[in-house]
């Protein structure tokens, strides 16, 4: 390892760019791109900052949730996700869109012990619960300012000397990871002092069980088949069967849930929230019965297709980088989000309509046609077409059965020589 690598963190962003450019023989264009995407403010958000990696952002339209219409910013590299979210939303409009309700909005943290006398721990926590909560809150009094409060303190025996003290907190407007860590640290020190036993660690859990959102929707059959109710009834029946498969088969459940997360994550990223936490809690919840299952389910009722999705969602409107990433702030304004409850609900609503669009496409024309239209553009860009050349190149690519990158490059070269 050379000196620059060892002292990489002491270099300025400009010096790091210069070093990397030399090391990896980046071209002048590449160096310019890396430099032009960098900002001084974002250099403060990660260690060893080099540049800012950008992803496309689109706006999903048509979503009506709890009788309010939304325009939803979605950040994703996957073609057709934004179009599918808009189409999924459109299908639910006849019947009032999506209805969302919050089943809980709290975060749980754990103080983890090994080699502890569980009875001693349980008795101490039970006898001193009020005082322990009061002292924990003293570590982060601004919790109250954000509309939060401490809820429960529970002791769990994890067998063989392992135990967890679970602190559940309503974190108010903040996502609350930092708040929780402060509260846990305070509690950990108190427990260590009084029990004479040092806990292994204290950390929030991402299981999300205390923060569930439930969304439902109805879809009339005609909406599933371009106005043809009879054909739509068949589509609805096949969606129900595919939904049932996601309850039985893990392989299908994973892909079913991936489609839901296409919508959820794109919105979570757009709002500057922690999508890894959202993913982890979603999959843990999907496996809560001991078998991994599809998160959204679809059934036939009242001569309609009925969808339901319940999943953990614990996003923040303040704190973390939600305030420091300028686009995250703008995106909240675009989505017209008033509070954290609405933010969490909108993410889950988007997951349900995204799933609807995916399942409908899968049981009717398949996802390929929707995907391909946008994949052609991808191919054209990958071949080196400028935005102005993309439209012409896409028209040529569409005429081929399975165009490859080599085809795109060849056709682009033809286009360029034609225009000379
Ligand atoms: C593709 O990104 C997502 C789908 O595979 C989801 C699904 O299969 O339900 C279409």
Short mmCIF file of C-alpha atoms and ligand atoms in Angstrom, two decimals:
data_model
loop_
_atom_site.label_atom_id
_atom_site.label_comp_id
_atom_site.label_asym_id
_atom_site.label_seq_id
_atom_site.Cartn_x
_atom_site.Cartn_y
_atom_site.Cartn_z
CA UNK A 1 0.00 0.00 0.00
CA UNK A 2 1.53 3.34 -0.98
CA UNK A 3 1.63 6.58 1.01
CA UNK A 4 -1.38 8.16 -0.78
CA UNK A 5 -3.58 5.18 0.01
CA UNK A 6 -2.52 5.15 3.65
CA UNK A 7 -3.20 8.87 4.03
CA UNK A 8 -6.17 8.98 1.65
CA UNK A 9 -8.45 10.49 4.26
CA UNK A 10 -6.08 13.43 4.78
CA UNK A 11 -6.25 14.40 1.09
CA UNK A 12 -8.70 17.03 -0.09
CA UNK A 13 -11.47 15.83 -2.46
CA UNK A 14 -9.58 17.45 -5.37
CA UNK A 15 -6.38 15.62 -4.43
CA UNK A 16 -8.29 12.34 -4.15
CA UNK A 17 -9.77 12.86 -7.63
CA UNK A 18 -6.35 13.58 -9.03
CA UNK A 19 -4.86 10.49 -7.38
CA UNK A 20 -7.67 8.17 -8.54
CA UNK A 21 -7.59 9.65 -12.06
CA UNK A 22 -3.87 8.94 -12.33
CA UNK A 23 -4.15 5.48 -10.79
CA UNK A 24 -6.95 4.35 -13.07
CA UNK A 25 -6.04 6.36 -16.14
CA UNK A 26 -9.37 8.20 -16.29
CA UNK A 27 -9.88 10.20 -19.47
CA UNK A 28 -10.23 14.00 -19.42
CA UNK A 29 -14.01 13.63 -19.92
CA UNK A 30 -14.25 11.17 -17.06
CA UNK A 31 -12.22 13.44 -14.79
CA UNK A 32 -14.48 16.36 -15.68
CA UNK A 33 -17.59 14.31 -14.92
CA UNK A 34 -16.26 13.16 -11.55
CA UNK A 35 -15.34 16.75 -10.70
CA UNK A 36 -18.55 18.35 -11.96
CA UNK A 37 -20.73 16.06 -9.88
CA UNK A 38 -18.89 16.91 -6.67
CA UNK A 39 -20.11 19.55 -4.20
CA UNK A 40 -18.46 20.97 -1.09
CA UNK A 41 -21.54 20.33 1.03
CA UNK A 42 -21.78 16.67 0.06
CA UNK A 43 -18.07 16.26 0.75
CA UNK A 44 -19.05 16.61 4.40
CA UNK A 45 -21.48 13.69 4.23
CA UNK A 46 -19.11 10.79 3.66
CA UNK A 47 -15.53 9.90 4.46
CA UNK A 48 -12.96 9.90 1.66
CA UNK A 49 -15.40 11.87 -0.51
CA UNK A 50 -14.70 11.73 -4.22
CA UNK A 51 -17.84 12.85 -6.02
CA UNK A 52 -21.61 12.53 -5.95
CA UNK A 53 -23.14 9.59 -7.74
CA UNK A 54 -26.35 10.56 -9.47
CA UNK A 55 -29.43 8.50 -10.33
CA UNK A 56 -32.41 9.44 -12.51
CA UNK A 57 -35.46 10.86 -10.77
CA UNK A 58 -38.97 10.69 -12.21
CA UNK A 59 -42.39 11.68 -10.94
CA UNK A 60 -45.10 9.05 -10.52
CA UNK A 61 -48.56 10.48 -11.07
CA UNK A 62 -52.18 9.39 -10.48
CA UNK A 63 -51.78 8.18 -6.91
CA UNK A 64 -54.75 9.00 -4.74
CA UNK A 65 -54.17 8.13 -1.09
CA UNK A 66 -56.75 8.86 1.59
CA UNK A 67 -58.54 11.05 -0.96
CA UNK A 68 -55.49 13.22 -1.64
CA UNK A 69 -53.70 13.24 -5.01
CA UNK A 70 -49.90 12.98 -4.99
CA UNK A 71 -47.04 13.57 -7.35
CA UNK A 72 -44.31 11.27 -6.13
CA UNK A 73 -40.59 11.74 -6.77
CA UNK A 74 -38.92 8.39 -7.40
CA UNK A 75 -35.18 7.85 -7.72
CA UNK A 76 -34.34 4.65 -9.56
CA UNK A 77 -32.05 3.34 -12.25
CA UNK A 78 -34.61 0.73 -13.34
CA UNK A 79 -36.52 1.62 -16.50
CA UNK A 80 -40.32 1.31 -16.30
CA UNK A 81 -40.61 1.55 -12.49
CA UNK A 82 -42.00 5.10 -12.55
CA UNK A 83 -44.33 4.29 -15.46
CA UNK A 84 -45.56 1.18 -13.62
CA UNK A 85 -46.20 3.17 -10.42
CA UNK A 86 -48.30 5.68 -12.38
CA UNK A 87 -50.17 2.91 -14.20
CA UNK A 88 -50.76 0.93 -11.01
CA UNK A 89 -52.15 4.08 -9.38
CA UNK A 90 -54.41 4.79 -12.37
CA UNK A 91 -55.99 1.34 -12.08
CA UNK A 92 -57.11 2.08 -8.50
CA UNK A 93 -58.71 5.47 -9.26
CA UNK A 94 -62.29 4.31 -10.04
CA UNK A 95 -62.62 2.97 -6.54
CA UNK A 96 -61.09 5.82 -4.56
CA UNK A 97 -57.38 5.02 -4.85
CA UNK A 98 -55.51 3.69 -1.85
CA UNK A 99 -56.64 3.81 1.78
CA UNK A 100 -53.77 3.99 4.26
CA UNK A 101 -53.70 3.63 8.01
CA UNK A 102 -50.87 3.66 10.51
CA UNK A 103 -50.90 0.73 12.94
CA UNK A 104 -47.91 1.97 14.94
CA UNK A 105 -45.14 4.53 14.66
CA UNK A 106 -42.44 3.62 17.11
CA UNK A 107 -38.84 2.44 17.15
CA UNK A 108 -37.37 -0.22 19.41
CA UNK A 109 -33.81 -0.35 20.72
CA UNK A 110 -32.07 -3.21 22.47
CA UNK A 111 -29.61 -3.45 25.32
CA UNK A 112 -28.09 -6.88 24.91
CA UNK A 113 -26.63 -8.98 27.71
CA UNK A 114 -24.70 -12.21 27.94
CA UNK A 115 -24.04 -14.24 31.06
CA UNK A 116 -26.72 -12.34 32.97
CA UNK A 117 -28.95 -13.60 35.76
CA UNK A 118 -32.26 -13.04 33.98
CA UNK A 119 -34.39 -12.90 37.14
CA UNK A 120 -32.15 -10.24 38.65
CA UNK A 121 -32.36 -8.21 35.44
CA UNK A 122 -36.13 -8.59 35.14
CA UNK A 123 -36.78 -7.65 38.75
CA UNK A 124 -34.52 -4.60 38.59
CA UNK A 125 -36.05 -3.25 35.38
CA UNK A 126 -39.63 -3.90 36.53
CA UNK A 127 -39.08 -2.24 39.91
CA UNK A 128 -37.32 0.81 38.43
CA UNK A 129 -39.11 1.24 35.11
CA UNK A 130 -40.33 4.81 35.66
CA UNK A 131 -36.98 6.08 36.90
CA UNK A 132 -35.05 4.28 34.14
CA UNK A 133 -37.29 5.88 31.49
CA UNK A 134 -36.95 9.31 33.09
CA UNK A 135 -33.16 9.11 33.14
CA UNK A 136 -33.00 7.77 29.60
CA UNK A 137 -35.10 10.71 28.40
CA UNK A 138 -32.69 13.10 30.13
CA UNK A 139 -30.10 11.93 27.54
CA UNK A 140 -32.20 13.29 24.68
CA UNK A 141 -34.85 15.75 25.95
CA UNK A 142 -35.48 17.09 22.40
CA UNK A 143 -37.41 13.88 21.74
CA UNK A 144 -40.39 15.65 23.30
CA UNK A 145 -39.88 18.71 21.02
CA UNK A 146 -40.23 16.43 17.97
CA UNK A 147 -43.52 15.12 19.33
CA UNK A 148 -42.01 11.89 20.60
CA UNK A 149 -42.21 9.95 23.86
CA UNK A 150 -40.85 6.82 25.52
CA UNK A 151 -43.40 4.03 25.40
CA UNK A 152 -42.38 0.66 26.83
CA UNK A 153 -39.43 -1.03 28.50
CA UNK A 154 -39.56 -4.83 28.20
CA UNK A 155 -37.14 -7.53 29.30
CA UNK A 156 -36.81 -10.69 27.18
CA UNK A 157 -35.07 -13.91 28.12
CA UNK A 158 -33.09 -15.18 25.11
CA UNK A 159 -31.94 -18.33 26.97
CA UNK A 160 -28.46 -19.50 27.97
CA UNK A 161 -27.69 -16.27 29.82
CA UNK A 162 -28.58 -14.03 26.86
CA UNK A 163 -31.20 -11.33 27.38
CA UNK A 164 -32.52 -8.18 25.76
CA UNK A 165 -33.95 -5.06 27.34
CA UNK A 166 -36.20 -3.52 24.67
CA UNK A 167 -36.91 0.20 24.79
CA UNK A 168 -39.74 1.30 22.50
CA UNK A 169 -40.00 4.97 21.66
CA UNK A 170 -42.40 7.05 19.63
CA UNK A 171 -39.78 9.10 17.77
CA UNK A 172 -42.18 11.79 16.54
CA UNK A 173 -41.13 13.55 13.34
CA UNK A 174 -37.59 12.16 13.30
CA UNK A 175 -36.57 8.74 12.02
CA UNK A 176 -34.98 8.60 15.42
CA UNK A 177 -31.88 6.43 14.97
CA UNK A 178 -29.62 8.95 16.71
CA UNK A 179 -32.23 9.72 19.37
CA UNK A 180 -32.60 6.04 20.09
CA UNK A 181 -28.86 5.55 20.38
CA UNK A 182 -28.61 8.40 22.91
CA UNK A 183 -31.47 7.00 24.98
CA UNK A 184 -29.98 3.50 24.86
CA UNK A 185 -26.57 4.71 25.93
CA UNK A 186 -28.11 6.40 28.96
CA UNK A 187 -30.06 3.30 29.85
CA UNK A 188 -27.09 0.99 29.27
CA UNK A 189 -24.92 2.97 31.68
CA UNK A 190 -27.61 2.91 34.36
CA UNK A 191 -28.16 -0.82 34.00
CA UNK A 192 -24.42 -1.53 34.03
CA UNK A 193 -23.97 0.56 37.16
CA UNK A 194 -26.86 -0.92 39.14
CA UNK A 195 -26.46 -4.53 38.07
CA UNK A 196 -22.67 -4.55 38.16
CA UNK A 197 -22.80 -6.26 34.77
CA UNK A 198 -21.62 -4.62 31.55
CA UNK A 199 -24.06 -5.18 28.63
CA UNK A 200 -22.60 -6.50 25.35
CA UNK A 201 -23.93 -3.56 23.41
CA UNK A 202 -26.89 -1.23 22.86
CA UNK A 203 -28.37 -0.66 19.40
CA UNK A 204 -31.74 -0.02 17.78
CA UNK A 205 -33.40 -2.89 16.00
CA UNK A 206 -34.55 -2.51 12.41
CA UNK A 207 -37.28 -5.13 12.81
CA UNK A 208 -39.90 -2.44 12.43
CA UNK A 209 -42.63 -4.38 14.21
CA UNK A 210 -43.58 -1.29 16.20
CA UNK A 211 -44.02 0.79 13.07
CA UNK A 212 -46.49 -0.83 10.71
CA UNK A 213 -48.52 0.75 7.93
CA UNK A 214 -51.49 -0.96 6.30
CA UNK A 215 -52.78 0.05 2.87
CA UNK A 216 -55.69 -1.37 0.90
CA UNK A 217 -57.19 -0.78 -2.51
CA UNK A 218 -59.89 -2.03 -4.85
CA UNK A 219 -59.65 -2.35 -8.61
CA UNK A 220 -62.62 -2.74 -10.93
CA UNK A 221 -62.20 -5.50 -13.52
CA UNK A 222 -62.58 -3.18 -16.50
CA UNK A 223 -59.45 -1.27 -15.39
CA UNK A 224 -57.37 -4.43 -15.67
CA UNK A 225 -58.05 -4.96 -19.38
CA UNK A 226 -58.44 -1.58 -21.08
CA UNK A 227 -62.18 -1.26 -20.34
CA UNK A 228 -63.09 -4.89 -21.07
CA UNK A 229 -64.67 -6.06 -17.78
CA UNK A 230 -65.01 -9.71 -18.84
CA UNK A 231 -61.37 -9.96 -19.85
CA UNK A 232 -60.44 -8.00 -16.72
CA UNK A 233 -62.17 -10.59 -14.52
CA UNK A 234 -59.80 -13.21 -15.95
CA UNK A 235 -56.81 -10.99 -15.33
CA UNK A 236 -57.99 -10.40 -11.75
CA UNK A 237 -58.31 -14.15 -11.16
CA UNK A 238 -54.76 -14.73 -12.42
CA UNK A 239 -53.44 -11.91 -10.19
CA UNK A 240 -55.10 -13.64 -7.21
CA UNK A 241 -53.43 -16.93 -8.17
CA UNK A 242 -50.03 -15.26 -8.52
CA UNK A 243 -50.55 -13.59 -5.15
CA UNK A 244 -51.39 -17.01 -3.65
CA UNK A 245 -48.16 -18.41 -5.13
CA UNK A 246 -46.20 -15.68 -3.34
CA UNK A 247 -47.66 -17.03 -0.06
CA UNK A 248 -46.58 -20.59 -0.85
CA UNK A 249 -43.30 -20.37 -2.72
CA UNK A 250 -40.28 -18.49 -1.38
CA UNK A 251 -38.76 -18.08 -4.85
CA UNK A 252 -41.86 -16.30 -6.06
CA UNK A 253 -42.33 -14.39 -2.78
CA UNK A 254 -38.87 -12.82 -3.09
CA UNK A 255 -39.58 -11.51 -6.58
CA UNK A 256 -43.08 -10.38 -5.62
CA UNK A 257 -41.53 -8.39 -2.76
CA UNK A 258 -38.75 -7.08 -5.00
CA UNK A 259 -41.47 -5.54 -7.15
CA UNK A 260 -42.98 -3.85 -4.08
CA UNK A 261 -39.57 -2.54 -3.06
CA UNK A 262 -39.08 -1.10 -6.57
CA UNK A 263 -41.67 1.50 -5.60
CA UNK A 264 -40.89 1.83 -1.90
CA UNK A 265 -37.12 2.24 -2.28
CA UNK A 266 -37.33 4.73 -5.11
CA UNK A 267 -39.39 7.02 -2.89
CA UNK A 268 -37.32 6.32 0.23
CA UNK A 269 -34.13 7.29 -1.64
CA UNK A 270 -35.80 10.41 -3.06
CA UNK A 271 -36.62 11.58 0.47
CA UNK A 272 -33.07 11.02 1.77
CA UNK A 273 -34.06 8.14 4.04
CA UNK A 274 -32.21 4.93 4.89
CA UNK A 275 -33.40 2.37 2.36
CA UNK A 276 -31.25 -0.44 3.85
CA UNK A 277 -33.23 -0.17 7.07
CA UNK A 278 -36.50 -0.25 5.12
CA UNK A 279 -35.35 -3.31 3.16
CA UNK A 280 -34.15 -5.19 6.25
CA UNK A 281 -37.38 -4.59 8.15
CA UNK A 282 -39.54 -5.49 5.14
CA UNK A 283 -37.88 -8.86 4.65
CA UNK A 284 -37.86 -9.68 8.37
CA UNK A 285 -41.58 -8.91 8.44
CA UNK A 286 -42.15 -11.04 5.35
CA UNK A 287 -40.58 -13.97 7.23
CA UNK A 288 -42.32 -13.38 10.57
CA UNK A 289 -44.38 -16.60 10.41
CA UNK A 290 -41.26 -18.68 9.90
CA UNK A 291 -41.77 -18.81 6.13
CA UNK A 292 -40.83 -15.93 3.83
CA UNK A 293 -44.03 -14.73 2.11
CA UNK A 294 -45.25 -12.08 -0.29
CA UNK A 295 -46.00 -8.86 1.60
CA UNK A 296 -48.97 -7.79 -0.53
CA UNK A 297 -51.97 -10.04 -1.08
CA UNK A 298 -54.76 -9.87 -3.68
CA UNK A 299 -58.27 -11.37 -3.43
CA UNK A 300 -61.59 -11.21 -5.25
CA UNK A 301 -64.36 -9.52 -3.22
CA UNK A 302 -67.47 -7.52 -4.14
CA UNK A 303 -66.78 -8.27 -7.80
CA UNK A 304 -63.51 -6.38 -7.56
CA UNK A 305 -59.85 -7.13 -7.11
CA UNK A 306 -58.88 -6.23 -3.53
CA UNK A 307 -55.28 -5.62 -2.52
CA UNK A 308 -53.70 -5.27 0.89
CA UNK A 309 -50.16 -4.52 1.99
CA UNK A 310 -49.02 -4.27 5.60
CA UNK A 311 -45.34 -3.69 6.20
CA UNK A 312 -42.98 -1.83 8.53
CA UNK A 313 -42.17 1.73 7.54
CA UNK A 314 -40.24 4.13 9.72
CA UNK A 315 -39.00 7.13 7.78
CA UNK A 316 -37.96 10.54 9.02
CA UNK A 317 -38.78 14.08 7.96
CA UNK A 318 -36.12 15.70 10.12
CA UNK A 319 -32.69 14.52 11.19
CA UNK A 320 -30.18 12.37 9.34
CA UNK A 321 -29.41 13.62 5.84
CA UNK A 322 -33.08 14.33 5.13
CA UNK A 323 -32.37 17.97 5.97
CA UNK A 324 -28.90 18.32 4.44
CA UNK A 325 -29.49 16.76 1.01
CA UNK A 326 -31.06 19.65 -0.92
CA UNK A 327 -32.96 17.38 -3.31
CA UNK A 328 -34.44 15.37 -0.47
CA UNK A 329 -35.95 18.60 0.82
CA UNK A 330 -37.26 19.59 -2.60
CA UNK A 331 -38.70 16.11 -3.08
CA UNK A 332 -40.67 16.35 0.15
CA UNK A 333 -42.09 19.60 -1.16
CA UNK A 334 -42.95 17.98 -4.50
CA UNK A 335 -44.73 15.12 -2.74
CA UNK A 336 -46.39 17.73 -0.49
CA UNK A 337 -45.72 15.74 2.67
CA UNK A 338 -46.99 17.37 5.86
CA UNK A 339 -45.90 14.89 8.48
CA UNK A 340 -44.09 11.65 9.08
CA UNK A 341 -47.30 9.61 9.22
CA UNK A 342 -48.18 10.70 5.70
CA UNK A 343 -44.60 10.03 4.54
CA UNK A 344 -44.66 6.44 5.84
CA UNK A 345 -48.11 5.81 4.39
CA UNK A 346 -47.17 7.14 0.97
CA UNK A 347 -44.15 4.83 0.76
CA UNK A 348 -46.32 1.78 1.45
CA UNK A 349 -49.13 2.95 -0.86
CA UNK A 350 -46.56 3.19 -3.62
CA UNK A 351 -45.43 -0.36 -2.85
CA UNK A 352 -48.97 -1.66 -3.32
CA UNK A 353 -49.64 0.07 -6.66
CA UNK A 354 -46.19 -0.97 -7.89
CA UNK A 355 -47.04 -4.58 -7.04
CA UNK A 356 -50.41 -4.26 -8.80
CA UNK A 357 -48.80 -3.00 -11.99
CA UNK A 358 -46.18 -5.77 -11.92
CA UNK A 359 -48.69 -8.57 -11.30
CA UNK A 360 -51.08 -7.26 -13.96
CA UNK A 361 -48.31 -7.11 -16.53
CA UNK A 362 -47.00 -10.55 -15.54
CA UNK A 363 -50.38 -12.26 -16.02
CA UNK A 364 -51.26 -10.40 -19.22
CA UNK A 365 -48.76 -9.12 -21.77
CA UNK A 366 -45.69 -9.85 -19.55
CA UNK A 367 -43.25 -7.23 -18.35
CA UNK A 368 -41.06 -7.34 -21.41
CA UNK A 369 -42.92 -4.83 -23.65
CA UNK A 370 -42.88 -2.11 -20.95
CA UNK A 371 -39.29 -2.89 -20.11
CA UNK A 372 -38.12 -2.97 -23.70
CA UNK A 373 -39.33 0.50 -24.63
CA UNK A 374 -37.03 1.92 -21.97
CA UNK A 375 -34.28 -0.65 -22.47
CA UNK A 376 -33.88 0.62 -26.05
CA UNK A 377 -33.05 4.04 -24.64
CA UNK A 378 -30.60 2.44 -22.24
CA UNK A 379 -28.91 0.62 -25.11
CA UNK A 380 -28.74 3.81 -27.15
CA UNK A 381 -27.13 5.72 -24.27
CA UNK A 382 -24.73 2.85 -23.53
CA UNK A 383 -23.70 2.88 -27.21
CA UNK A 384 -22.67 6.50 -26.76
CA UNK A 385 -25.63 8.31 -28.38
CA UNK A 386 -26.17 11.89 -27.28
CA UNK A 387 -29.67 12.66 -25.96
CA UNK A 388 -30.48 14.21 -29.36
CA UNK A 389 -29.45 11.02 -31.20
CA UNK A 390 -31.31 8.66 -28.85
CA UNK A 391 -34.77 9.05 -30.44
CA UNK A 392 -33.51 8.22 -33.94
CA UNK A 393 -31.42 5.33 -32.68
CA UNK A 394 -34.33 3.88 -30.63
CA UNK A 395 -36.50 3.90 -33.77
CA UNK A 396 -33.85 1.82 -35.56
CA UNK A 397 -33.38 -0.54 -32.60
CA UNK A 398 -37.14 -1.24 -32.42
CA UNK A 399 -37.00 -2.66 -35.92
CA UNK A 400 -34.67 -5.45 -34.71
CA UNK A 401 -35.91 -8.52 -32.82
CA UNK A 402 -33.36 -8.66 -30.00
CA UNK A 403 -31.01 -5.73 -30.42
CA UNK A 404 -27.67 -5.92 -28.64
CA UNK A 405 -25.17 -3.26 -27.62
CA UNK A 406 -23.13 -4.17 -30.70
CA UNK A 407 -26.24 -3.50 -32.87
CA UNK A 408 -26.74 -0.16 -31.14
CA UNK A 409 -23.11 0.84 -31.77
CA UNK A 410 -23.31 -0.23 -35.42
CA UNK A 411 -26.59 1.67 -35.98
CA UNK A 412 -25.23 4.74 -34.22
CA UNK A 413 -22.17 4.68 -36.48
CA UNK A 414 -24.53 4.47 -39.49
CA UNK A 415 -26.57 7.39 -38.16
CA UNK A 416 -23.45 9.48 -37.74
CA UNK A 417 -22.13 8.72 -41.21
CA UNK A 418 -25.60 9.45 -42.72
CA UNK A 419 -25.64 12.89 -41.09
CA UNK A 420 -22.18 13.81 -42.43
C1 LIG B 1 -38.99 -6.30 -11.77
O1 LIG B 1 -38.12 -5.27 -11.32
C2 LIG B 1 -40.05 -6.58 -10.73
C3 LIG B 1 -40.96 -7.78 -11.05
O2 LIG B 1 -40.16 -8.94 -11.28
C4 LIG B 1 -41.83 -7.97 -9.82
C5 LIG B 1 -42.65 -9.24 -9.84
O3 LIG B 1 -42.25 -10.23 -10.47
O4 LIG B 1 -43.69 -9.24 -9.15
C6 LIG B 1 -41.78 -7.54 -12.27
#
